[in-house]
């Protein structure tokens, strides 16, 4: 495993690999690696000759300074976890000044309206930040395939769109949500929950599973009202949004149409910690 901090060193290594015909996979992360990330790296290594894992907390995708400040920074244990996988990896860990050429700002993107739904409404500028950093990473690494978790389903669709818009499209592969034993979707932010709340957080996935059960027989309105009631007055979790949307355009749905795939999306706060999850409802 090689650890690289500078862009010039990375592009040097990449051009050697490309000249040898190596198939390059990429897993972009913001560190605080957990089993979900490691499973993305394993899936990438299973079908690529070498995998570049970036560990970079991207300042431009945070809409709140406190969220950026509180984001876990665990580079030492991240690199140990990756080393233990014993795979052909390159870990890219630039500073913000290095990656952004001292100009830490976002480019503005249009992703066919995907950027205005859900996370886009509640975290203004978030997807411009994600698009900016992923574009920079793809340009440097030129991966053949890139792997993203379906926990950030909206991000996954946006990155697919970003890749289609680029001159060198990357095959963007979505991987199933990795869950803790109690069903809580794995996230670096889970580390900040107290052990009791982390256990109680099974409630989020359980509620989504019940919504999925109801989807066959109840209307979108009924399910939404039921779910909002479940969260009303909940001692630990405050609902930010719950939305049922079509799985491609992410447009909120009020009436189901036959032949379409739907997903339910949720964002919840526990004190200042924001958790998101989603579930396929009819496929
Ligand atoms: O999903 C994440 O961790 C980040 O949004 C990503 C894709 C690494 C970009 O910073």
Coordinates of C-alpha atoms and ligand atoms in Angstrom, one line a residue:
X1 CA 0.0 0.0 0.0
X2 CA 1.3 3.4 -1.0
X3 CA 0.4 6.7 0.8
X4 CA 0.6 9.8 -1.4
X5 CA 0.0 13.4 -0.3
X6 CA 0.9 15.4 -3.4
X7 CA -1.0 15.6 -6.7
X8 CA 2.2 15.5 -8.8
X9 CA 3.3 12.2 -7.2
X10 CA -0.1 10.7 -7.7
X11 CA -0.4 11.6 -11.3
X12 CA 3.2 10.2 -11.9
X13 CA 2.1 6.9 -10.4
X14 CA -1.2 6.8 -12.3
X15 CA 0.5 7.4 -15.6
X16 CA 2.9 4.5 -15.0
X17 CA -0.1 2.2 -14.1
X18 CA -2.0 3.4 -17.1
X19 CA 0.9 2.7 -19.4
X20 CA 1.0 -0.9 -18.1
X21 CA -2.7 -1.2 -18.9
X22 CA -3.8 -1.5 -15.3
X23 CA -7.6 -1.2 -14.6
X24 CA -7.9 1.5 -11.9
X25 CA -10.7 1.6 -9.3
X26 CA -11.4 4.5 -7.0
X27 CA -13.2 4.8 -3.6
X28 CA -13.4 8.5 -2.5
X29 CA -13.9 8.9 1.2
X30 CA -13.7 11.6 3.9
X31 CA -12.0 9.2 6.3
X32 CA -13.2 7.9 9.6
X33 CA -13.4 4.6 7.8
X34 CA -15.9 2.0 8.9
X35 CA -16.9 -1.4 7.5
X36 CA -19.1 0.3 4.9
X37 CA -16.0 1.9 3.3
X38 CA -13.9 -1.2 3.6
X39 CA -16.6 -3.2 1.8
X40 CA -16.5 -0.6 -1.0
X41 CA -12.7 -1.1 -1.2
X42 CA -13.1 -4.9 -1.2
X43 CA -15.7 -4.7 -4.0
X44 CA -13.4 -2.4 -6.0
X45 CA -10.3 -4.6 -5.5
X46 CA -12.3 -7.6 -6.6
X47 CA -12.7 -6.2 -10.2
X48 CA -9.8 -3.7 -10.5
X49 CA -6.0 -4.2 -10.6
X50 CA -5.4 -1.3 -8.2
X51 CA -7.7 0.9 -6.1
X52 CA -7.1 4.5 -5.2
X53 CA -8.7 5.4 -1.8
X54 CA -8.9 9.1 -1.2
X55 CA -9.1 10.3 2.4
X56 CA -10.0 13.9 2.3
X57 CA -12.4 15.9 4.4
X58 CA -13.8 18.2 1.7
X59 CA -14.5 21.7 3.2
X60 CA -16.6 22.9 0.4
X61 CA -19.4 20.4 0.9
X62 CA -20.2 21.4 4.5
X63 CA -23.0 23.9 4.9
X64 CA -22.3 24.3 8.6
X65 CA -18.8 25.2 10.0
X66 CA -19.6 23.2 13.2
X67 CA -20.3 20.0 11.2
X68 CA -16.9 20.4 9.4
X69 CA -15.2 21.1 12.8
X70 CA -16.8 18.1 14.4
X71 CA -16.2 15.7 11.5
X72 CA -14.0 12.8 12.9
X73 CA -10.4 13.0 11.8
X74 CA -8.7 9.6 12.2
X75 CA -6.1 9.3 9.5
X76 CA -3.7 7.0 11.5
X77 CA -6.4 4.4 12.1
X78 CA -7.8 4.8 8.6
X79 CA -4.5 3.9 7.0
X80 CA -4.1 0.9 9.4
X81 CA -7.5 -0.4 8.5
X82 CA -6.7 -0.1 4.8
X83 CA -3.3 -1.8 5.3
X84 CA -4.9 -4.7 7.1
X85 CA -7.0 -5.4 4.0
X86 CA -3.8 -6.5 2.3
X87 CA -4.9 -5.3 -1.2
X88 CA -3.2 -3.4 -4.0
X89 CA -4.1 0.1 -2.8
X90 CA -3.0 3.7 -3.1
X91 CA -4.1 6.0 -0.4
X92 CA -4.4 9.7 -1.5
X93 CA -4.5 12.1 1.4
X94 CA -3.9 15.7 0.1
X95 CA -4.3 18.8 2.2
X96 CA -7.1 21.2 1.1
X97 CA -4.6 23.8 -0.2
X98 CA -2.9 21.1 -2.3
X99 CA -6.1 19.7 -3.8
X100 CA -7.7 23.1 -4.3
X101 CA -4.6 25.0 -5.4
X102 CA -5.1 27.4 -2.5
X103 CA -8.6 28.3 -3.9
X104 CA -11.0 26.5 -1.7
X105 CA -14.3 27.3 -3.5
X106 CA -17.0 25.3 -5.3
X107 CA -17.8 25.2 -8.9
X108 CA -21.5 25.5 -9.7
X109 CA -23.1 22.5 -11.4
X110 CA -26.4 21.6 -12.9
X111 CA -27.4 18.0 -12.4
X112 CA -30.8 18.0 -14.2
X113 CA -32.6 19.1 -11.1
X114 CA -31.4 16.3 -8.9
X115 CA -29.4 18.9 -6.9
X116 CA -32.6 20.7 -5.8
X117 CA -34.3 17.8 -4.1
X118 CA -33.9 16.6 -0.4
X119 CA -30.3 17.0 0.6
X120 CA -30.0 19.9 -1.9
X121 CA -32.8 21.7 -0.1
X122 CA -31.6 21.2 3.4
X123 CA -27.8 21.5 2.8
X124 CA -27.5 24.5 0.4
X125 CA -24.3 24.2 -1.8
X126 CA -23.6 20.7 -0.6
X127 CA -23.7 19.1 -4.0
X128 CA -21.7 21.8 -5.7
X129 CA -19.0 21.0 -3.1
X130 CA -19.3 17.2 -3.7
X131 CA -19.2 17.7 -7.5
X132 CA -16.2 20.0 -7.2
X133 CA -14.1 17.6 -5.2
X134 CA -15.2 14.4 -7.1
X135 CA -14.4 16.1 -10.4
X136 CA -10.9 17.0 -9.2
X137 CA -10.3 13.5 -7.9
X138 CA -11.6 11.9 -11.1
X139 CA -9.3 14.2 -13.2
X140 CA -6.3 13.2 -11.1
X141 CA -6.9 9.5 -10.8
X142 CA -8.7 8.9 -14.1
X143 CA -10.3 5.8 -12.7
X144 CA -12.1 3.2 -14.9
X145 CA -14.6 2.5 -12.1
X146 CA -15.6 4.4 -9.0
X147 CA -17.5 3.0 -6.1
X148 CA -20.1 4.8 -3.9
X149 CA -22.5 3.6 -1.2
X150 CA -26.2 3.8 -1.7
X151 CA -26.6 5.3 1.8
X152 CA -26.0 8.6 0.0
X153 CA -28.3 7.6 -2.8
X154 CA -28.8 11.2 -4.1
X155 CA -25.1 11.7 -4.2
X156 CA -24.7 8.5 -6.1
X157 CA -27.1 9.7 -8.8
X158 CA -25.4 13.1 -8.9
X159 CA -22.0 11.6 -9.4
X160 CA -23.3 9.4 -12.2
X161 CA -24.6 12.6 -13.8
X162 CA -21.2 14.3 -13.2
X163 CA -19.5 11.4 -14.9
X164 CA -21.8 11.6 -17.9
X165 CA -21.1 15.3 -18.3
X166 CA -17.3 14.7 -18.2
X167 CA -15.0 14.1 -21.2
X168 CA -13.7 10.9 -19.6
X169 CA -16.7 9.2 -18.2
X170 CA -16.0 6.9 -15.3
X171 CA -18.2 3.9 -14.6
X172 CA -19.9 4.8 -11.3
X173 CA -21.0 1.8 -9.3
X174 CA -23.5 2.0 -6.4
X175 CA -23.0 -0.5 -3.6
X176 CA -25.7 -1.6 -1.1
X177 CA -26.0 0.1 2.2
X178 CA -23.8 -1.4 4.9
X179 CA -25.7 -1.6 8.3
X180 CA -24.7 -2.0 11.9
X181 CA -26.1 -5.1 13.7
X182 CA -29.2 -3.2 14.8
X183 CA -29.9 -1.9 11.2
X184 CA -28.5 1.6 11.6
X185 CA -26.9 2.6 8.3
X186 CA -23.1 2.8 8.7
X187 CA -21.8 6.4 8.7
X188 CA -18.7 8.1 10.1
X189 CA -21.1 10.3 12.1
X190 CA -22.4 7.3 14.1
X191 CA -19.1 7.6 16.0
X192 CA -20.4 10.8 17.6
X193 CA -23.6 9.1 19.0
X194 CA -23.6 8.0 22.6
X195 CA -23.7 4.1 22.9
X196 CA -27.4 4.3 24.1
X197 CA -28.5 6.5 21.3
X198 CA -26.6 4.4 18.7
X199 CA -28.6 1.4 19.8
X200 CA -31.9 3.3 19.9
X201 CA -31.1 4.5 16.3
X202 CA -32.3 1.1 15.0
X203 CA -35.7 3.0 15.1
X204 CA -34.8 4.8 11.8
X205 CA -34.3 1.7 9.7
X206 CA -37.2 -0.1 11.5
X207 CA -39.5 2.7 10.6
X208 CA -38.3 2.6 6.9
X209 CA -39.0 -1.1 6.8
X210 CA -42.5 -0.5 8.1
X211 CA -43.0 2.2 5.5
X212 CA -41.9 -0.3 2.8
X213 CA -44.5 -2.8 4.2
X214 CA -47.2 -0.2 3.9
X215 CA -46.2 0.9 0.4
X216 CA -48.2 -1.9 -1.2
X217 CA -51.5 -1.0 0.4
X218 CA -51.4 2.6 1.5
X219 CA -51.1 6.0 -0.2
X220 CA -47.9 8.1 -0.1
X221 CA -49.8 10.6 2.0
X222 CA -51.0 8.0 4.5
X223 CA -47.5 6.6 4.9
X224 CA -45.9 10.1 5.3
X225 CA -48.5 11.1 7.9
X226 CA -48.0 7.8 9.8
X227 CA -44.2 8.3 9.7
X228 CA -44.3 11.9 10.9
X229 CA -46.5 10.8 13.8
X230 CA -44.0 8.0 14.7
X231 CA -41.3 10.7 15.1
X232 CA -43.5 13.3 16.8
X233 CA -42.3 13.7 20.4
X234 CA -39.7 11.0 19.9
X235 CA -37.2 11.4 22.8
X236 CA -34.1 11.0 20.7
X237 CA -34.7 11.7 17.1
X238 CA -36.1 14.7 15.3
X239 CA -37.3 14.2 11.8
X240 CA -35.9 16.7 9.3
X241 CA -37.6 15.2 6.2
X242 CA -39.2 12.0 4.9
X243 CA -39.9 11.8 1.2
X244 CA -41.0 9.1 -1.2
X245 CA -39.5 9.8 -4.6
X246 CA -39.0 8.0 -7.9
X247 CA -35.6 6.3 -7.9
X248 CA -34.3 8.0 -11.1
X249 CA -35.3 11.7 -11.0
X250 CA -35.9 11.9 -7.2
X251 CA -39.0 13.9 -7.8
X252 CA -41.3 13.7 -4.7
X253 CA -44.3 11.5 -5.4
X254 CA -47.8 12.0 -4.3
X255 CA -49.4 9.3 -6.4
X256 CA -47.8 6.0 -7.4
X257 CA -47.6 5.1 -11.1
X258 CA -47.3 1.5 -12.2
X259 CA -43.9 0.4 -13.6
X260 CA -41.9 3.0 -11.7
X261 CA -39.4 2.3 -9.0
X262 CA -39.7 4.2 -5.8
X263 CA -37.5 4.9 -2.7
X264 CA -38.1 6.4 0.6
X265 CA -35.6 8.9 2.0
X266 CA -35.2 10.1 5.6
X267 CA -33.0 12.6 7.4
X268 CA -33.1 12.7 11.2
X269 CA -31.3 14.7 13.9
X270 CA -30.1 13.4 17.2
X271 CA -29.0 16.6 19.0
X272 CA -26.6 18.1 16.4
X273 CA -25.8 14.8 14.7
X274 CA -27.5 14.4 11.3
X275 CA -28.3 10.9 10.1
X276 CA -29.7 9.9 6.7
X277 CA -31.0 6.6 5.3
X278 CA -33.1 5.3 2.5
X279 CA -34.9 2.2 1.3
X280 CA -36.1 0.7 -2.0
X281 CA -39.9 0.4 -1.7
X282 CA -41.0 -1.7 -4.6
X283 CA -38.0 -3.3 -6.1
Ligands
LIG1 O1 -19.6 10.4 0.5 C1 -18.5 11.0 0.9 O2 -17.8 10.6 1.9 C2 -18.2 12.4 0.3 O3 -19.3 13.1 -0.1 C3 -17.2 12.2 -0.9 C4 -17.9 11.4 -2.1 C5 -16.0 11.4 -0.5 C6 -16.8 13.5 -1.5 O4 -16.1 14.3 -0.6

